[in-house]
Amino acid sequence: MRTHPHTLQAIQWSVVASYVLLVAGPAFLPLPPETAHWYESLVVTAQWLFWGIWWPLVILSMFVLGRTWCGVFCPEGTLTEAASRHGLGRGVPAWMRWGGWPFVAFAVTTIFGQLVSVYQYAAATLLVLGGSTVAAIVVGFVYGRGKRVWCRHLCPVNGVFAVLSRVSPLHYRVDAAGWAANAAHIPVHPVNCAPMVRTSSIDGSLPG
Ligand code: SF4
């Protein structure tokens, strides 16, 4: 990932474009009849692609590829990191370090999503997911310098993904002895770990 940053960014921004197309686009199209099939309405097609294919694949990827989704594909992670690079660069406030925020955010998002029928209406999808994405961008713009403060402290699905990814056969492991032995002799390339994980001591999937 460090040696191919342009490829990584091309993937990330392609996913952002697809995300905007599927989540925001349908909300501005006319509401389809309830009986419309996917081949009769772009709105139904987008909903089917997002909730029927995209979202299940994201969940499935946690079991198989661990947190690869977060590091490589997640549009919200890409956007909050990009905003953080050009933002105010403030430090993480004490209130944000409270460990319960991801649970609260997950509960509020889930309940609100059910109340507005997030799976059925394009406008509801945009309201719930778009609201979360805008919040991620704002947090990224205000806090951190190129870091994913949102992912580390507030993302509603971070806790769930951390649990699901624990069963994945793919995970990170650091050669702690090699790291310690070489750190003193080899010029060290600083590791910019956007989610602020202590890379020298990772063992297992990324902590939530
Ligand atoms: S922690 Fe949340 S916002 Fe961050 S990359 Fe993972 S899913 Fe996306």
Short mmCIF file of C-alpha atoms and ligand atoms in Angstrom, two decimals:
data_model
loop_
_atom_site.label_atom_id
_atom_site.label_comp_id
_atom_site.label_asym_id
_atom_site.label_seq_id
_atom_site.Cartn_x
_atom_site.Cartn_y
_atom_site.Cartn_z
CA MET A 1 0.00 0.00 0.00
CA ARG A 2 2.94 2.32 0.65
CA THR A 3 4.64 1.53 -2.64
CA HIS A 4 1.53 1.85 -4.84
CA PRO A 5 -0.26 4.93 -3.48
CA HIS A 6 -1.59 6.01 -6.89
CA THR A 7 -3.21 2.66 -7.58
CA LEU A 8 -4.72 2.70 -4.11
CA GLN A 9 -6.08 6.20 -4.60
CA ALA A 10 -7.50 5.31 -8.02
CA ILE A 11 -9.39 2.40 -6.43
CA GLN A 12 -10.57 4.51 -3.50
CA TRP A 13 -11.89 7.38 -5.61
CA SER A 14 -13.56 4.97 -8.04
CA VAL A 15 -15.45 3.50 -5.10
CA VAL A 16 -16.37 7.03 -3.93
CA ALA A 17 -17.78 7.79 -7.39
CA SER A 18 -19.80 4.52 -7.42
CA TYR A 19 -21.03 5.24 -3.90
CA VAL A 20 -22.26 8.73 -4.84
CA LEU A 21 -23.92 7.31 -7.95
CA LEU A 22 -25.76 4.56 -6.06
CA VAL A 23 -26.59 6.44 -2.86
CA ALA A 24 -27.19 10.02 -3.96
CA GLY A 25 -28.29 9.63 -7.58
CA PRO A 26 -31.56 7.68 -7.07
CA ALA A 27 -32.84 10.19 -4.49
CA PHE A 28 -33.22 12.75 -7.27
CA LEU A 29 -35.13 10.47 -9.61
CA PRO A 30 -38.92 10.01 -9.58
CA LEU A 31 -40.26 7.43 -7.11
CA PRO A 32 -40.88 4.16 -8.99
CA PRO A 33 -44.19 2.26 -8.69
CA GLU A 34 -44.11 -0.35 -5.91
CA THR A 35 -44.31 -3.17 -8.44
CA ALA A 36 -41.39 -1.93 -10.57
CA HIS A 37 -38.66 -4.44 -11.38
CA TRP A 38 -34.96 -3.64 -11.45
CA TYR A 39 -34.94 -3.56 -15.26
CA GLU A 40 -37.77 -1.01 -15.32
CA SER A 41 -36.39 1.61 -12.96
CA LEU A 42 -32.93 3.04 -12.31
CA VAL A 43 -33.96 3.67 -8.70
CA VAL A 44 -34.81 0.02 -8.10
CA THR A 45 -31.63 -1.05 -9.90
CA ALA A 46 -29.50 1.19 -7.69
CA GLN A 47 -31.23 -0.02 -4.52
CA TRP A 48 -30.78 -3.63 -5.57
CA LEU A 49 -27.10 -3.05 -6.40
CA PHE A 50 -26.45 -1.28 -3.12
CA TRP A 51 -28.49 -3.25 -0.58
CA GLY A 52 -28.54 -6.56 -2.45
CA ILE A 53 -24.95 -6.78 -3.65
CA TRP A 54 -22.69 -4.03 -2.29
CA TRP A 55 -23.63 -4.15 1.39
CA PRO A 56 -23.73 -7.98 1.73
CA LEU A 57 -20.31 -8.14 0.01
CA VAL A 58 -18.91 -5.62 2.49
CA ILE A 59 -20.13 -7.76 5.41
CA LEU A 60 -18.87 -10.94 3.75
CA SER A 61 -15.47 -9.34 3.14
CA MET A 62 -15.05 -8.88 6.90
CA PHE A 63 -15.16 -12.66 7.37
CA VAL A 64 -12.80 -13.34 4.49
CA LEU A 65 -10.51 -10.32 4.06
CA GLY A 66 -10.65 -8.71 7.48
CA ARG A 67 -10.51 -4.92 7.46
CA THR A 68 -9.41 -4.71 3.81
CA TRP A 69 -12.69 -2.91 3.13
CA CYS A 70 -11.70 -0.12 5.50
CA GLY A 71 -8.14 0.24 4.28
CA VAL A 72 -8.72 -0.01 0.56
CA PHE A 73 -12.34 0.52 -0.45
CA CYS A 74 -14.53 2.35 2.08
CA PRO A 75 -15.69 5.66 0.54
CA GLU A 76 -16.39 7.22 3.93
CA GLY A 77 -12.86 6.44 5.08
CA THR A 78 -11.42 7.90 1.88
CA LEU A 79 -13.48 11.08 2.18
CA THR A 80 -12.77 11.70 5.87
CA GLU A 81 -9.04 11.14 5.31
CA ALA A 82 -9.00 13.49 2.30
CA ALA A 83 -10.89 16.16 4.26
CA SER A 84 -8.47 15.76 7.13
CA ARG A 85 -5.51 16.44 4.85
CA HIS A 86 -6.89 19.84 3.90
CA GLY A 87 -8.74 20.72 7.09
CA LEU A 88 -8.15 22.59 10.31
CA GLY A 89 -5.94 19.89 11.82
CA ARG A 90 -7.25 20.22 15.37
CA GLY A 91 -6.38 17.63 18.00
CA VAL A 92 -8.87 14.95 19.02
CA PRO A 93 -11.04 16.43 21.81
CA ALA A 94 -11.44 14.53 25.09
CA TRP A 95 -15.19 13.93 24.60
CA MET A 96 -14.53 12.10 21.36
CA ARG A 97 -12.25 9.57 23.02
CA TRP A 98 -15.19 8.06 24.93
CA GLY A 99 -15.33 4.42 23.83
CA GLY A 100 -19.13 4.27 23.65
CA TRP A 101 -19.58 6.54 20.60
CA PRO A 102 -19.45 3.77 17.94
CA PHE A 103 -22.14 1.83 19.81
CA VAL A 104 -24.34 4.91 20.24
CA ALA A 105 -23.85 5.88 16.58
CA PHE A 106 -24.65 2.31 15.46
CA ALA A 107 -27.81 2.17 17.59
CA VAL A 108 -29.03 5.60 16.46
CA THR A 109 -28.30 4.87 12.80
CA THR A 110 -30.00 1.47 12.93
CA ILE A 111 -33.13 2.69 14.73
CA PHE A 112 -33.43 5.83 12.61
CA GLY A 113 -32.82 3.75 9.48
CA GLN A 114 -35.70 1.44 10.40
CA LEU A 115 -37.99 4.38 11.17
CA VAL A 116 -37.45 5.95 7.74
CA SER A 117 -37.41 2.58 5.86
CA VAL A 118 -33.85 3.01 4.71
CA TYR A 119 -33.92 -0.14 2.54
CA GLN A 120 -37.04 0.88 0.63
CA TYR A 121 -36.69 4.56 -0.20
CA ALA A 122 -33.81 6.21 -2.04
CA ALA A 123 -34.32 9.47 -0.13
CA ALA A 124 -34.09 7.58 3.18
CA THR A 125 -30.89 5.87 2.03
CA LEU A 126 -29.41 9.24 1.14
CA LEU A 127 -30.55 10.72 4.46
CA VAL A 128 -29.01 7.96 6.61
CA LEU A 129 -25.85 7.10 4.66
CA GLY A 130 -25.35 10.59 3.27
CA GLY A 131 -25.77 12.04 6.77
CA SER A 132 -23.11 9.70 8.10
CA THR A 133 -20.78 10.55 5.21
CA VAL A 134 -21.24 14.30 5.68
CA ALA A 135 -20.51 13.86 9.41
CA ALA A 136 -17.35 11.88 8.53
CA ILE A 137 -16.21 14.66 6.18
CA VAL A 138 -16.90 17.40 8.75
CA VAL A 139 -15.06 15.49 11.50
CA GLY A 140 -12.18 14.85 9.11
CA PHE A 141 -12.06 18.51 8.13
CA VAL A 142 -11.97 19.76 11.70
CA TYR A 143 -9.85 17.11 13.44
CA GLY A 144 -6.62 15.31 12.68
CA ARG A 145 -3.93 15.95 10.08
CA GLY A 146 -4.46 13.38 7.36
CA LYS A 147 -5.76 10.92 9.94
CA ARG A 148 -9.06 9.08 10.10
CA VAL A 149 -10.30 10.44 13.41
CA TRP A 150 -13.82 9.47 12.34
CA CYS A 151 -12.84 5.82 11.82
CA ARG A 152 -10.93 5.60 15.06
CA HIS A 153 -13.51 7.16 17.35
CA LEU A 154 -16.96 7.60 15.77
CA CYS A 155 -17.72 5.34 12.80
CA PRO A 156 -21.01 3.53 13.55
CA VAL A 157 -19.87 0.22 12.04
CA ASN A 158 -16.31 0.19 13.35
CA GLY A 159 -17.15 -1.89 16.42
CA VAL A 160 -19.24 -4.41 14.45
CA PHE A 161 -16.58 -4.73 11.76
CA ALA A 162 -13.89 -5.22 14.40
CA VAL A 163 -15.83 -8.19 15.80
CA LEU A 164 -16.69 -9.74 12.40
CA SER A 165 -13.14 -9.40 11.10
CA ARG A 166 -11.72 -11.38 13.98
CA VAL A 167 -12.72 -14.63 12.27
CA SER A 168 -10.95 -13.67 9.05
CA PRO A 169 -7.95 -15.79 8.10
CA LEU A 170 -6.24 -12.63 6.83
CA HIS A 171 -4.73 -10.40 9.45
CA TYR A 172 -1.76 -8.20 10.17
CA ARG A 173 1.24 -9.39 12.11
CA VAL A 174 4.33 -7.43 12.99
CA ASP A 175 7.76 -8.96 13.38
CA ALA A 176 8.29 -7.15 16.68
CA ALA A 177 11.84 -8.42 17.18
CA GLY A 178 12.82 -7.44 13.62
CA TRP A 179 11.17 -4.06 14.01
CA ALA A 180 13.03 -3.36 17.24
CA ALA A 181 16.36 -4.65 15.91
CA ASN A 182 16.25 -2.69 12.66
CA ALA A 183 14.79 0.52 13.99
CA ALA A 184 18.17 1.55 15.37
CA HIS A 185 20.17 0.79 12.19
CA ILE A 186 17.98 1.46 9.17
CA PRO A 187 16.60 4.85 8.20
CA VAL A 188 12.95 4.48 9.06
CA HIS A 189 10.22 5.52 6.65
CA PRO A 190 7.52 7.06 8.79
CA VAL A 191 4.37 4.98 8.57
CA ASN A 192 1.30 7.09 8.06
CA CYS A 193 -1.38 4.87 9.52
CA ALA A 194 -4.51 6.87 8.88
CA PRO A 195 -6.71 5.10 11.51
CA MET A 196 -4.00 5.84 14.08
CA VAL A 197 -3.18 2.24 14.93
CA ARG A 198 0.23 1.67 16.53
CA THR A 199 1.66 -0.24 13.58
CA SER A 200 4.71 -1.52 15.45
CA SER A 201 2.54 -3.67 17.69
CA ILE A 202 -0.37 -4.89 15.51
CA ASP A 203 -1.21 -8.52 16.16
CA GLY A 204 -4.44 -9.74 14.62
CA SER A 205 -7.08 -7.73 12.80
CA LEU A 206 -7.09 -3.99 13.28
CA PRO A 207 -8.43 -3.06 16.69
CA GLY A 208 -11.79 -1.37 16.68
S1 SF4 B 1 -14.01 2.54 10.15
FE1 SF4 B 1 -15.97 2.99 9.17
S2 SF4 B 1 -15.67 4.87 7.94
FE2 SF4 B 1 -13.66 4.06 8.54
S3 SF4 B 1 -13.02 2.89 6.79
FE3 SF4 B 1 -14.01 1.43 8.22
S4 SF4 B 1 -16.18 1.37 7.64
FE4 SF4 B 1 -15.24 3.12 6.62
#
